[in-house]
């Protein structure tokens, strides 16, 4: 790169800030082939001229600081439903918002497309500084979301797996290019943690029963890979049953369990969801089998308001942490980095690994 004149370099800095909202002295030095100290002097001169505002580590547009104080921020959070796991997500978001002093506006849409569109329109009409969303939205609402002019943090569901099915090509391209941050549960790691736990207890015949939920694809994918690679090396036989959604979910589970115990004699069940794990325990006890003496049960969710008597052993996604980190992430985007700075600070994906809570339904297989 040919050496730029000082005036050329300073004009490029001004254009950079006009385009992205901020500039880092270190990144500008690398991009423009100058030393950090030279860029800092350029920033000082442009600040004196009133063409930008100098901040720690770089500069932002003239007349504005890096971002508003967090206490001035208004954030919206839109989740599919209240109750079950999303109460914990909202609790975490509320804790982080209270700690920072910002305002949190909450809405849910009960997995209903019309209500989702209405709630999204309502919440985005409130002059928010940022938006936190769990994606389960109709295509038209996705189109609006991926073109929004405020920072967005997605909670839990992968963006790319949600929009690609339903959006028109133009909106799909816009969604793919939209700079959003994302905090989510690493369900693959949680699934491996659960299967490893059962194998470490000595179980050599394990069966996974996975209810058809938004979490199911990750669990099924991981169980299949585990069964093909890790299980044979540990002399483990791993079966997998996907439980379809039904108005009578108990009957679907019962039929699946009857088939499983006709075909094999598993000593451990890895079950998603909690309700299915509770029902599986009752199924076994009704047939004279002890839990965990004869069959261990490990649940994937740990989302019941109160764990049943005896306590299910469970792999527990930390949903409070999801809500907290989502709010912290968007405050960081707004306060530390400024608006619309993803060109300088790329979008962040944060995976939170679930925990194992060993209670009374898993035990050693002798």
Coordinates of C-alpha atoms in Angstrom, one line a residue:
X1 CA 0.0 0.0 0.0
X2 CA 1.4 3.4 -1.0
X3 CA 1.9 5.8 1.9
X4 CA -1.1 8.1 2.4
X5 CA -0.8 11.8 3.1
X6 CA -2.0 12.9 6.5
X7 CA -5.0 14.7 4.9
X8 CA -6.0 11.7 2.9
X9 CA -5.7 9.5 6.0
X10 CA -7.9 11.8 8.1
X11 CA -10.6 12.0 5.3
X12 CA -10.7 8.2 5.3
X13 CA -11.1 8.1 9.0
X14 CA -14.1 10.5 8.8
X15 CA -15.7 8.4 6.0
X16 CA -15.1 5.3 8.1
X17 CA -17.0 6.8 11.0
X18 CA -19.8 8.0 8.7
X19 CA -20.2 4.5 7.4
X20 CA -19.9 2.4 10.7
X21 CA -20.5 4.8 13.5
X22 CA -17.1 4.3 15.2
X23 CA -13.5 3.5 14.5
X24 CA -10.8 1.7 16.5
X25 CA -7.3 3.2 16.4
X26 CA -5.7 -0.2 16.2
X27 CA -8.0 -1.4 13.3
X28 CA -7.6 1.9 11.4
X29 CA -3.8 1.7 11.8
X30 CA -3.8 -1.8 10.3
X31 CA -6.1 -0.9 7.5
X32 CA -4.4 2.4 6.6
X33 CA -0.8 1.3 7.0
X34 CA 0.1 3.7 9.7
X35 CA 1.1 3.4 13.4
X36 CA -1.4 3.5 16.1
X37 CA 0.1 6.7 17.5
X38 CA -0.2 8.3 14.1
X39 CA -3.9 7.4 14.0
X40 CA -4.3 8.7 17.5
X41 CA -2.8 12.0 16.5
X42 CA -5.2 12.2 13.5
X43 CA -8.1 11.5 15.8
X44 CA -7.0 14.3 18.1
X45 CA -6.7 16.7 15.2
X46 CA -10.1 15.8 13.8
X47 CA -11.6 16.0 17.3
X48 CA -10.3 19.5 17.7
X49 CA -11.9 20.4 14.3
X50 CA -15.2 19.1 15.6
X51 CA -15.4 16.4 12.9
X52 CA -15.5 13.4 15.3
X53 CA -15.6 12.7 19.0
X54 CA -12.5 11.0 20.6
X55 CA -13.2 8.1 22.9
X56 CA -11.0 5.5 24.6
X57 CA -9.3 3.4 21.9
X58 CA -10.7 5.3 18.9
X59 CA -13.5 7.7 17.9
X60 CA -17.2 8.0 17.2
X61 CA -19.2 10.5 15.2
X62 CA -19.1 14.2 16.0
X63 CA -21.4 15.3 18.8
X64 CA -22.1 11.9 20.3
X65 CA -20.4 9.7 22.8
X66 CA -19.9 5.9 22.4
X67 CA -23.4 5.2 23.4
X68 CA -26.1 6.3 25.9
X69 CA -25.6 5.2 29.5
X70 CA -27.3 1.9 30.1
X71 CA -29.8 3.5 32.5
X72 CA -31.2 5.4 29.5
X73 CA -31.7 2.3 27.4
X74 CA -35.1 0.8 26.5
X75 CA -34.8 -2.8 25.4
X76 CA -37.6 -5.1 24.1
X77 CA -37.7 -8.8 24.6
X78 CA -40.0 -11.0 22.5
X79 CA -40.4 -14.7 23.4
X80 CA -42.7 -17.5 22.1
X81 CA -44.4 -18.1 25.4
X82 CA -44.3 -17.6 29.1
X83 CA -44.1 -20.5 31.5
X84 CA -41.9 -23.5 31.4
X85 CA -38.3 -22.6 30.2
X86 CA -39.0 -19.0 29.1
X87 CA -39.9 -17.8 32.6
X88 CA -36.3 -18.5 33.5
X89 CA -35.1 -16.6 30.4
X90 CA -37.2 -13.6 31.3
X91 CA -36.0 -13.8 34.9
X92 CA -32.4 -13.7 33.8
X93 CA -33.1 -10.8 31.4
X94 CA -34.9 -8.9 34.2
X95 CA -32.0 -9.4 36.6
X96 CA -29.5 -8.1 34.1
X97 CA -31.7 -5.1 33.2
X98 CA -32.2 -4.3 36.8
X99 CA -28.5 -4.4 37.5
X100 CA -27.8 -2.0 34.6
X101 CA -30.8 0.2 35.3
X102 CA -32.2 -0.1 31.8
X103 CA -35.9 -0.6 31.0
X104 CA -37.1 -3.9 29.7
X105 CA -40.3 -4.2 27.7
X106 CA -41.6 -7.8 27.6
X107 CA -44.0 -9.5 25.1
X108 CA -44.9 -13.1 24.1
X109 CA -46.9 -14.5 21.2
X110 CA -47.9 -18.1 22.2
X111 CA -46.4 -19.6 19.0
X112 CA -49.2 -17.9 17.0
X113 CA -48.2 -16.2 13.7
X114 CA -50.9 -13.5 13.8
X115 CA -50.2 -12.7 17.4
X116 CA -46.4 -12.8 16.7
X117 CA -46.8 -10.2 13.9
X118 CA -49.0 -8.0 16.2
X119 CA -46.7 -8.2 19.2
X120 CA -43.7 -7.5 17.0
X121 CA -45.3 -4.5 15.5
X122 CA -46.3 -3.2 18.9
X123 CA -43.0 -3.7 20.6
X124 CA -41.0 -2.1 17.8
X125 CA -43.3 0.9 17.8
X126 CA -42.0 1.9 21.3
X127 CA -38.8 3.6 20.2
X128 CA -36.5 0.9 21.6
X129 CA -32.7 1.0 21.6
X130 CA -32.4 -2.8 21.0
X131 CA -34.4 -5.9 20.6
X132 CA -34.0 -9.5 22.0
X133 CA -35.9 -12.2 20.2
X134 CA -36.4 -15.9 20.4
X135 CA -37.0 -16.7 16.7
X136 CA -40.2 -18.6 15.9
X137 CA -41.8 -16.0 13.7
X138 CA -43.8 -15.9 10.5
X139 CA -41.9 -15.1 7.3
X140 CA -43.3 -11.5 7.0
X141 CA -42.2 -10.7 10.6
X142 CA -38.8 -12.1 9.9
X143 CA -38.5 -9.8 6.9
X144 CA -39.2 -6.8 9.2
X145 CA -36.8 -8.1 11.8
X146 CA -33.8 -8.6 9.5
X147 CA -34.2 -5.0 8.3
X148 CA -34.6 -3.3 11.7
X149 CA -32.4 -0.4 12.4
X150 CA -31.7 -1.3 16.1
X151 CA -29.3 -3.9 17.3
X152 CA -30.8 -7.4 17.7
X153 CA -29.7 -10.3 19.9
X154 CA -31.3 -13.7 19.2
X155 CA -32.0 -15.9 22.1
X156 CA -31.7 -19.7 21.7
X157 CA -33.0 -20.7 18.3
X158 CA -30.5 -20.6 15.4
X159 CA -31.4 -17.8 13.0
X160 CA -30.3 -19.7 9.9
X161 CA -32.4 -22.8 10.7
X162 CA -35.5 -20.6 11.2
X163 CA -35.6 -18.3 8.3
X164 CA -34.3 -20.5 5.5
X165 CA -37.5 -22.6 5.3
X166 CA -40.1 -19.9 4.8
X167 CA -38.6 -16.7 3.5
X168 CA -38.7 -15.4 0.0
X169 CA -35.2 -15.2 -1.7
X170 CA -34.8 -11.5 -1.2
X171 CA -35.6 -11.6 2.5
X172 CA -33.5 -14.7 3.0
X173 CA -30.5 -12.8 1.6
X174 CA -31.3 -9.9 3.8
X175 CA -31.5 -12.2 6.8
X176 CA -28.2 -13.9 6.0
X177 CA -26.5 -10.5 5.8
X178 CA -28.1 -9.0 8.9
X179 CA -25.6 -8.5 11.6
X180 CA -27.1 -10.0 14.8
X181 CA -25.6 -11.3 18.0
X182 CA -26.8 -14.7 19.3
X183 CA -26.8 -16.4 22.7
X184 CA -27.9 -20.0 22.8
X185 CA -27.7 -23.3 24.6
X186 CA -25.2 -25.8 23.3
X187 CA -27.6 -28.7 23.1
X188 CA -25.0 -30.8 21.3
X189 CA -22.7 -30.5 24.3
X190 CA -25.6 -31.1 26.7
X191 CA -26.6 -34.3 24.8
X192 CA -23.0 -35.7 25.0
X193 CA -22.8 -34.8 28.7
X194 CA -25.9 -36.8 29.3
X195 CA -24.9 -39.9 27.3
X196 CA -21.4 -39.8 28.8
X197 CA -23.0 -39.7 32.3
X198 CA -25.0 -42.8 31.6
X199 CA -22.1 -44.7 30.0
X200 CA -19.9 -43.8 33.0
X201 CA -22.4 -45.3 35.3
X202 CA -21.9 -48.6 33.5
X203 CA -25.0 -48.6 31.3
X204 CA -24.4 -50.5 28.0
X205 CA -27.9 -50.4 26.6
X206 CA -29.2 -46.9 26.5
X207 CA -32.3 -45.6 24.7
X208 CA -33.1 -42.0 23.8
X209 CA -36.7 -40.8 23.6
X210 CA -36.8 -37.4 22.1
X211 CA -40.1 -35.4 21.9
X212 CA -40.5 -33.3 18.7
X213 CA -39.7 -29.8 20.0
X214 CA -37.5 -27.0 18.7
X215 CA -34.7 -28.6 20.8
X216 CA -35.1 -32.0 19.2
X217 CA -33.0 -31.6 16.0
X218 CA -29.8 -30.9 18.0
X219 CA -30.5 -33.8 20.3
X220 CA -31.3 -36.2 17.5
X221 CA -28.3 -35.2 15.5
X222 CA -25.9 -35.6 18.4
X223 CA -27.4 -38.9 19.6
X224 CA -27.1 -40.3 16.0
X225 CA -23.5 -39.2 15.8
X226 CA -22.7 -40.5 19.3
X227 CA -24.3 -43.9 18.4
X228 CA -22.2 -44.2 15.3
X229 CA -18.9 -43.1 16.7
X230 CA -18.5 -42.9 20.5
X231 CA -20.9 -45.6 21.6
X232 CA -19.2 -48.6 19.8
X233 CA -15.9 -47.7 21.3
X234 CA -17.5 -47.9 24.8
X235 CA -19.4 -51.1 24.0
X236 CA -22.6 -49.2 24.3
X237 CA -25.7 -49.9 22.3
X238 CA -27.7 -46.7 21.7
X239 CA -31.3 -46.7 20.5
X240 CA -33.1 -43.5 19.4
X241 CA -36.9 -42.9 19.2
X242 CA -38.4 -39.6 18.0
X243 CA -41.7 -39.0 19.8
X244 CA -44.2 -37.2 17.4
X245 CA -46.4 -34.4 18.7
X246 CA -49.9 -35.5 19.5
X247 CA -53.0 -34.4 21.3
X248 CA -52.4 -37.5 23.5
X249 CA -48.7 -37.4 24.1
X250 CA -48.9 -40.0 26.9
X251 CA -50.2 -42.6 24.6
X252 CA -47.5 -41.9 22.1
X253 CA -44.9 -42.4 24.8
X254 CA -46.5 -45.5 26.2
X255 CA -46.6 -47.1 22.8
X256 CA -42.9 -46.3 22.2
X257 CA -41.9 -47.7 25.6
X258 CA -43.8 -50.9 25.0
X259 CA -42.1 -51.4 21.7
X260 CA -38.6 -50.6 23.1
X261 CA -38.9 -53.0 26.0
X262 CA -40.2 -55.7 23.6
X263 CA -37.2 -55.3 21.3
X264 CA -34.5 -54.8 23.9
X265 CA -33.9 -54.4 27.6
X266 CA -32.3 -50.9 28.1
X267 CA -30.9 -50.2 31.5
X268 CA -31.1 -46.4 30.9
X269 CA -33.4 -44.0 29.2
X270 CA -32.4 -40.5 28.1
X271 CA -35.7 -38.6 27.8
X272 CA -36.7 -35.2 26.4
X273 CA -38.9 -33.6 27.8
X274 CA -39.3 -33.6 31.6
X275 CA -43.0 -34.5 31.3
X276 CA -42.1 -37.5 29.2
X277 CA -39.4 -38.5 31.8
X278 CA -41.9 -38.4 34.6
X279 CA -44.4 -40.4 32.5
X280 CA -41.6 -42.9 31.7
X281 CA -40.8 -43.4 35.3
X282 CA -44.5 -44.1 36.0
X283 CA -44.6 -46.5 33.1
X284 CA -41.7 -48.5 34.6
X285 CA -43.0 -48.5 38.1
X286 CA -46.4 -49.7 37.0
X287 CA -44.6 -52.7 35.5
X288 CA -42.7 -53.5 38.6
X289 CA -39.4 -52.0 37.5
X290 CA -37.4 -49.9 40.0
X291 CA -35.9 -46.6 39.1
X292 CA -32.9 -46.4 39.2
X293 CA -32.4 -50.0 40.4
X294 CA -33.5 -51.6 37.2
X295 CA -33.6 -48.7 34.8
X296 CA -32.1 -45.3 35.1
X297 CA -33.8 -42.2 33.7
X298 CA -32.0 -39.0 32.7
X299 CA -34.2 -36.1 31.6
X300 CA -33.1 -33.4 29.2
X301 CA -34.6 -30.0 30.2
X302 CA -35.0 -29.6 34.0
X303 CA -37.7 -27.0 33.2
X304 CA -40.5 -28.2 35.5
X305 CA -41.5 -25.6 38.1
X306 CA -40.9 -28.1 40.9
X307 CA -39.2 -31.4 40.3
X308 CA -41.4 -34.4 41.3
X309 CA -40.9 -36.3 44.5
X310 CA -37.6 -38.2 44.3
X311 CA -36.2 -35.7 41.8
X312 CA -35.3 -36.4 38.2
X313 CA -31.7 -36.5 37.3
X314 CA -31.4 -34.0 34.4
X315 CA -29.3 -32.2 31.9
X316 CA -30.2 -28.6 32.6
X317 CA -29.8 -25.8 30.1
X318 CA -29.0 -22.6 32.1
X319 CA -31.9 -20.4 30.9
X320 CA -31.4 -17.7 33.5
X321 CA -27.9 -17.3 32.1
X322 CA -29.3 -17.1 28.6
X323 CA -31.5 -14.1 29.5
X324 CA -28.8 -12.4 31.5
X325 CA -26.1 -12.8 28.8
X326 CA -28.5 -11.7 26.1
X327 CA -29.2 -8.4 27.9
X328 CA -25.5 -7.9 28.7
X329 CA -24.6 -8.6 25.1
X330 CA -27.0 -6.0 23.7
X331 CA -25.9 -3.4 26.4
X332 CA -22.3 -4.1 25.4
X333 CA -23.2 -3.5 21.7
X334 CA -25.0 -0.3 22.5
X335 CA -22.7 1.2 25.2
X336 CA -19.2 0.0 24.5
X337 CA -19.2 -0.3 20.7
X338 CA -21.9 2.1 19.6
X339 CA -24.7 1.6 17.1
X340 CA -24.3 -0.2 13.8
X341 CA -20.6 -1.2 14.3
X342 CA -20.7 -4.8 13.2
X343 CA -18.3 -4.0 10.4
X344 CA -15.7 -3.1 13.0
X345 CA -16.9 -5.5 15.7
X346 CA -18.3 -8.7 14.1
X347 CA -21.4 -10.3 15.4
X348 CA -20.9 -12.6 18.4
X349 CA -22.3 -16.1 19.0
X350 CA -22.2 -17.3 22.6
X351 CA -22.9 -20.9 23.4
X352 CA -23.9 -21.8 27.0
X353 CA -23.2 -25.4 28.0
X354 CA -25.9 -27.2 30.1
X355 CA -25.2 -28.7 33.5
X356 CA -25.7 -32.2 34.9
X357 CA -27.9 -32.3 38.0
X358 CA -27.7 -35.9 39.3
X359 CA -30.6 -36.7 41.6
X360 CA -32.4 -39.9 42.4
X361 CA -33.2 -41.4 39.0
X362 CA -29.8 -42.4 37.7
X363 CA -27.6 -45.0 39.4
X364 CA -24.7 -47.4 38.8
X365 CA -25.4 -50.4 36.6
X366 CA -23.8 -53.4 38.2

